[in-house]
Tab-separated table of C-alpha atoms in Angstrom:
chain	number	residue	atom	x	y	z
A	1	UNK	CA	-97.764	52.340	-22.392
A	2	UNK	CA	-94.442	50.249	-21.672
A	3	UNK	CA	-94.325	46.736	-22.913
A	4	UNK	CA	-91.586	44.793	-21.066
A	5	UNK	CA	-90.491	41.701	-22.757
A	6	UNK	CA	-89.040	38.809	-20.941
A	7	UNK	CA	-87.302	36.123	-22.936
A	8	UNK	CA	-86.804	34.274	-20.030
A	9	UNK	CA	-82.784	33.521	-20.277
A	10	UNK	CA	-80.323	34.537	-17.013
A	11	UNK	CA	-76.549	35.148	-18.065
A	12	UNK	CA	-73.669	34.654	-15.257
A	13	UNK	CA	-72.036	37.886	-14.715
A	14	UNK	CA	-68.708	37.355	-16.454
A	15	UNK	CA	-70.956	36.694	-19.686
A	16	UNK	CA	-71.693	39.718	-21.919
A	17	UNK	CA	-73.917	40.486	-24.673
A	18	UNK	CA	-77.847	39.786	-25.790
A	19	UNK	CA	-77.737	36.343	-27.657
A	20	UNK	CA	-80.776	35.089	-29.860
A	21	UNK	CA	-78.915	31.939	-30.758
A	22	UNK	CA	-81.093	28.498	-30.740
A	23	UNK	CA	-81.577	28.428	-27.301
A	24	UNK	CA	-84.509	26.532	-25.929
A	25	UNK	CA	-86.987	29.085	-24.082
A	26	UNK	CA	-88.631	27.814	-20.946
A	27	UNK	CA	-91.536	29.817	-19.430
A	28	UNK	CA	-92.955	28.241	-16.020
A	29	UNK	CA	-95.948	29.134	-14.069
A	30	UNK	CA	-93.343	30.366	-11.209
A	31	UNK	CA	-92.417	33.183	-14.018
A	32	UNK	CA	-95.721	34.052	-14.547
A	33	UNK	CA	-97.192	34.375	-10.633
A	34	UNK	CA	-93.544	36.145	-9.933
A	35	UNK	CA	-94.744	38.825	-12.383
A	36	UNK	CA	-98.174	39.179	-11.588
A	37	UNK	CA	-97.457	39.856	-8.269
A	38	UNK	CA	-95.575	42.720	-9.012
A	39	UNK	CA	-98.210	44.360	-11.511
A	40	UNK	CA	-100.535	43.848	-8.818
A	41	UNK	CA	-98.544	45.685	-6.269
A	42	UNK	CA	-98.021	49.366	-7.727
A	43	UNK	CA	-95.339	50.145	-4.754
A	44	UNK	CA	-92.803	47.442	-6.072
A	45	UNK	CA	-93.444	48.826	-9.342
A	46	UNK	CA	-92.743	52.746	-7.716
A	47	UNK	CA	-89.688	51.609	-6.577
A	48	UNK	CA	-87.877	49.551	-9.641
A	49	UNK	CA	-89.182	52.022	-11.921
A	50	UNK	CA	-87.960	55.052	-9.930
A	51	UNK	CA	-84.483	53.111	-9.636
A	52	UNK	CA	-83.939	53.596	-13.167
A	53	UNK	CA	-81.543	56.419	-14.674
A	54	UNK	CA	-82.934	59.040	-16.504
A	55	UNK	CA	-80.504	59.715	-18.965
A	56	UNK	CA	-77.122	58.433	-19.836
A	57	UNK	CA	-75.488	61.977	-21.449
A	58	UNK	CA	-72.403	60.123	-23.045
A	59	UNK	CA	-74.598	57.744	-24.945
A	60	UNK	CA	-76.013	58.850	-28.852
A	61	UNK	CA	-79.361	57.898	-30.284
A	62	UNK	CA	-78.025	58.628	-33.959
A	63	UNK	CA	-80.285	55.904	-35.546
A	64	UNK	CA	-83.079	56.684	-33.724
A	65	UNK	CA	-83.676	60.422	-34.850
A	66	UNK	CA	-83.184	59.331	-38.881
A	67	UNK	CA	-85.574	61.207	-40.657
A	68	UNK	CA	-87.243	58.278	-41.881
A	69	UNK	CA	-87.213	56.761	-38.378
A	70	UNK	CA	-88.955	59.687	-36.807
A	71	UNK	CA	-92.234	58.181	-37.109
A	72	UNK	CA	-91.386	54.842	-35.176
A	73	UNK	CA	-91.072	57.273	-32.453
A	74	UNK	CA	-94.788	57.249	-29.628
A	75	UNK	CA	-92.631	60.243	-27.363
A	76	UNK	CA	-90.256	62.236	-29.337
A	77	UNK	CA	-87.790	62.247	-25.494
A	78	UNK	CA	-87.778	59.096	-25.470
A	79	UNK	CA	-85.422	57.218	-27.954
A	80	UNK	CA	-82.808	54.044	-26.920
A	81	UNK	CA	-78.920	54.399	-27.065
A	82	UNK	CA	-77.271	53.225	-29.835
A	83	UNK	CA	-75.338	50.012	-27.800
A	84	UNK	CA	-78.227	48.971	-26.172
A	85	UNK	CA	-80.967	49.384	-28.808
A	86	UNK	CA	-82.765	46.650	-30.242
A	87	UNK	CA	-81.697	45.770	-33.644
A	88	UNK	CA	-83.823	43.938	-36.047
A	89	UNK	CA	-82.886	42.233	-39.016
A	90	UNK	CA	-83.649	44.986	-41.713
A	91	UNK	CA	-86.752	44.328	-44.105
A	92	UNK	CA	-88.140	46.280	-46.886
A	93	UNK	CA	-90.248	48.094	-45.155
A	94	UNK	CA	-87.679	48.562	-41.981
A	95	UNK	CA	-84.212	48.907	-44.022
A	96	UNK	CA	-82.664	50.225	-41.099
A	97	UNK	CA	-84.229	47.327	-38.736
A	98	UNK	CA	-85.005	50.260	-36.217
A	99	UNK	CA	-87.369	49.861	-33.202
A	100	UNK	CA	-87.681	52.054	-30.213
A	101	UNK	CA	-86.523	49.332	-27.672
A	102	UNK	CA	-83.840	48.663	-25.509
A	103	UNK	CA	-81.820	45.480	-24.463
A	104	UNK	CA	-81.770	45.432	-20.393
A	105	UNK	CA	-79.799	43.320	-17.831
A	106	UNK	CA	-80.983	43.369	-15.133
A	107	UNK	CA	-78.349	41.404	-11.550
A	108	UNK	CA	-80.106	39.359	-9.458
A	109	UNK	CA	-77.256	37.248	-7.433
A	110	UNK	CA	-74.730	36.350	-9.246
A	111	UNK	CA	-76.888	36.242	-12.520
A	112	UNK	CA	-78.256	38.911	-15.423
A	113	UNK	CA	-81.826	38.533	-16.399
A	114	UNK	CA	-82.773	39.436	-19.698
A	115	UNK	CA	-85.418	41.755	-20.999
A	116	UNK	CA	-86.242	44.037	-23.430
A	117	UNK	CA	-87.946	47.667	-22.801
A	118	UNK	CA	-89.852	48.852	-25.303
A	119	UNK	CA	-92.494	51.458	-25.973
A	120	UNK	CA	-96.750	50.337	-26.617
A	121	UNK	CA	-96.710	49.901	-30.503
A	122	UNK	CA	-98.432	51.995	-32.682
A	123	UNK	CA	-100.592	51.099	-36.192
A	124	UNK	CA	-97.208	51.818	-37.805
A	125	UNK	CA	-94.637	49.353	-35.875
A	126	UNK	CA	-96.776	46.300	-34.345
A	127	UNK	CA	-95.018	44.356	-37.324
A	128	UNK	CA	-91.850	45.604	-36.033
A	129	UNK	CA	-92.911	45.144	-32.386
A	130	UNK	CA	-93.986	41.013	-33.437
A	131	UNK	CA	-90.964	40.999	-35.474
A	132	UNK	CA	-88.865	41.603	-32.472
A	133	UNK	CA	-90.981	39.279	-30.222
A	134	UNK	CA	-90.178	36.550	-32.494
A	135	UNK	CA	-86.104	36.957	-33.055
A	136	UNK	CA	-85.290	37.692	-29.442
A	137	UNK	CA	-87.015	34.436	-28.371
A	138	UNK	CA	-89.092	36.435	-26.005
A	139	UNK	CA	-92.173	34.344	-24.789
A	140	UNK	CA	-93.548	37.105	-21.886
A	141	UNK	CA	-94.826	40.333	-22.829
A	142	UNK	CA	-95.720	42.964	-19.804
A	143	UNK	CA	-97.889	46.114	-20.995
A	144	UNK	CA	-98.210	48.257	-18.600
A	145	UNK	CA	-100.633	50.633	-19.581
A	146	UNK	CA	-101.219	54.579	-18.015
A	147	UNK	CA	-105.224	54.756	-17.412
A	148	UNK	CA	-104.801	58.796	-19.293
A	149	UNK	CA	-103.885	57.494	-22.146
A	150	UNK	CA	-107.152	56.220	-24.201
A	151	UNK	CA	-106.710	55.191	-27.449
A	152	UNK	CA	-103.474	52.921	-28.795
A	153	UNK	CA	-103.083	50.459	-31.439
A	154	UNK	CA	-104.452	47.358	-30.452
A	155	UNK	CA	-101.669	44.660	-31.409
A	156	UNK	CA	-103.065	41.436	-29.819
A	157	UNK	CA	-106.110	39.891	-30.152
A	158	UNK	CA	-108.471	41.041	-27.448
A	159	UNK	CA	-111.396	37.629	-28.187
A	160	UNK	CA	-110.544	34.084	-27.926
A	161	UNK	CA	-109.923	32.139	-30.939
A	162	UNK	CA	-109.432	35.668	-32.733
A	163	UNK	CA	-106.499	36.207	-35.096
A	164	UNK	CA	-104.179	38.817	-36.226
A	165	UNK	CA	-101.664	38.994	-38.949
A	166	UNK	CA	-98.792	41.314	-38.828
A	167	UNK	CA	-96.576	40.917	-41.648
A	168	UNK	CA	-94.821	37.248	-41.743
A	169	UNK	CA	-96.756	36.380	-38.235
A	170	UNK	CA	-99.995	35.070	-37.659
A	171	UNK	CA	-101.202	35.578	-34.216
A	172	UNK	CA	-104.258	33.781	-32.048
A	173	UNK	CA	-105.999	34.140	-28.666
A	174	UNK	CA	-106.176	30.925	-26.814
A	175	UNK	CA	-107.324	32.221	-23.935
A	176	UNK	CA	-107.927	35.132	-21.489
A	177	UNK	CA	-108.593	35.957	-17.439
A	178	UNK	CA	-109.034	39.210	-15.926
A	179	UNK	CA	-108.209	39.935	-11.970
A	180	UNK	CA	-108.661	43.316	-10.855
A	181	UNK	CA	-106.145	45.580	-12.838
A	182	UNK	CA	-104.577	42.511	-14.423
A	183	UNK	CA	-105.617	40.736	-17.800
A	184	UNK	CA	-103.496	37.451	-19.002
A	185	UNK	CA	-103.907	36.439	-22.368
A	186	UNK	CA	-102.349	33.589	-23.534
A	187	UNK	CA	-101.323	33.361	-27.758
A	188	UNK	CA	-100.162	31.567	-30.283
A	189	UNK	CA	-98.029	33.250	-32.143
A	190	UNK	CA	-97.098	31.209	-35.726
A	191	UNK	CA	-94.383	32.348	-38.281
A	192	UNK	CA	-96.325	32.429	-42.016
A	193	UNK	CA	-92.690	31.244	-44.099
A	194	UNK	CA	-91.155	28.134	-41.407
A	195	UNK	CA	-94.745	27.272	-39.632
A	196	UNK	CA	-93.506	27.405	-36.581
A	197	UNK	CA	-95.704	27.789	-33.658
A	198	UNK	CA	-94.788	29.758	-29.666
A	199	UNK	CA	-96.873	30.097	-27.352
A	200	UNK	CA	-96.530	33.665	-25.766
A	201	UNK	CA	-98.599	35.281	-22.789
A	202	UNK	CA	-99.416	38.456	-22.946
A	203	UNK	CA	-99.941	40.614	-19.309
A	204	UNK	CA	-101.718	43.906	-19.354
A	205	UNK	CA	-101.311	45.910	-15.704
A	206	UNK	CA	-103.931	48.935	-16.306
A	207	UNK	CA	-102.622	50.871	-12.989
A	208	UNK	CA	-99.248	51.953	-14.360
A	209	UNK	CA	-98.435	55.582	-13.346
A	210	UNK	CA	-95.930	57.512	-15.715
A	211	UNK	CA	-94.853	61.064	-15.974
A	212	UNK	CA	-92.951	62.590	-19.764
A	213	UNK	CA	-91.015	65.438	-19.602
């Protein structure tokens, strides 16, 4: 399982850096059929996915393999580098503010798209995973999900008007379609201490092939 998080921001290339700042997020249908038709074509998905390096053997993962961190871990291989991982403000529960994810930038043109790569979360870091959702702004979640692998954490709310709480975040089905391998659920997703309300969609491509050494 791979959730892929788009926060929908584009940087020019001489800009650097993952900002959270107060941006205003826009998510437009165009977004959303651009993306669903790649999750409904698997050989686009072959292609980018086969693009990507394996390994970067300079990098460390220091954080990562913490003892206490260990457990935040789905696939023990698989673990982000240390200037591109994720980093969460740090809670009680998270004092470290450790997540398996990855900041990617990804040069279209003469801009960087955004996203973050992140493993399916387990009972133990959906608050983590929602956490993250809400302070990088994203607003499109991809879960692309391997049909050998049967039971995971459910994290979303699978009926409409259903609602989940995961730590400081409330979060609600609104509404849900389902085309061939393809479900779209859209959310609202409410923080518990400001009461502040997004409205994220949540895409779940069943027909994702992946291999772990």
């Amino acid at each position: 399982l791979k959730p892929l998080l788009d926060d929908h921001h584009h940087h020019r290339s001489g800009r650097k850096g993952f900002e959270n700042g107060d941006l205003e997020i826009r998510t437009n249908d165009e977004t959303i059929r651009n993306l669903s038709t790649k999750l409904m074509n698997p050989a686009i998905l072959d292609v980018e996915f086969a693009s990507i390096p394996q390994k970067r053997i300079s990098a460390g993962a220091s954080t990562s393999q913490l003892p206490e961190n260990l457990c935040r871990n789905r696939v023990k291989s698989i673990l982000p580098y240390e200037d591109t991982r994720v980093m969460l403000h740090p809670t009680r529960k998270n004092p470290h503010g450790y997540i398996n994810a990855s900041n990617v930038q990804v040069p279209i043109g003469d801009r960087f798209f955004k996203y973050v790569l992140t493993q399916a979360p387990m009972k133990n870091t959906a608050e983590d995973f929602w956490h993250m959702v809400w302070e990088s702004g994203s607003r499109i979640i991809v879960m692309m999900a391997n049909h050998s692998i049967e039971q995971f954490s459910i994290y979303w709310p699978l009926k409409t008007n259903e609602k989940l709480r995961f730590g400081d975040y409330s979060i609600r089905q609104q509404s849900c379609t389902n085309t061939r391998n393809l479900v779209t659920t859209i959310m609202s997703m409410k923080s518990l201490s400001s009461g502040e309300k997004r409205t994220i969609y949540h895409l779940s491509y069943s027909g994702f092939r992946q291999d772990f050494d």
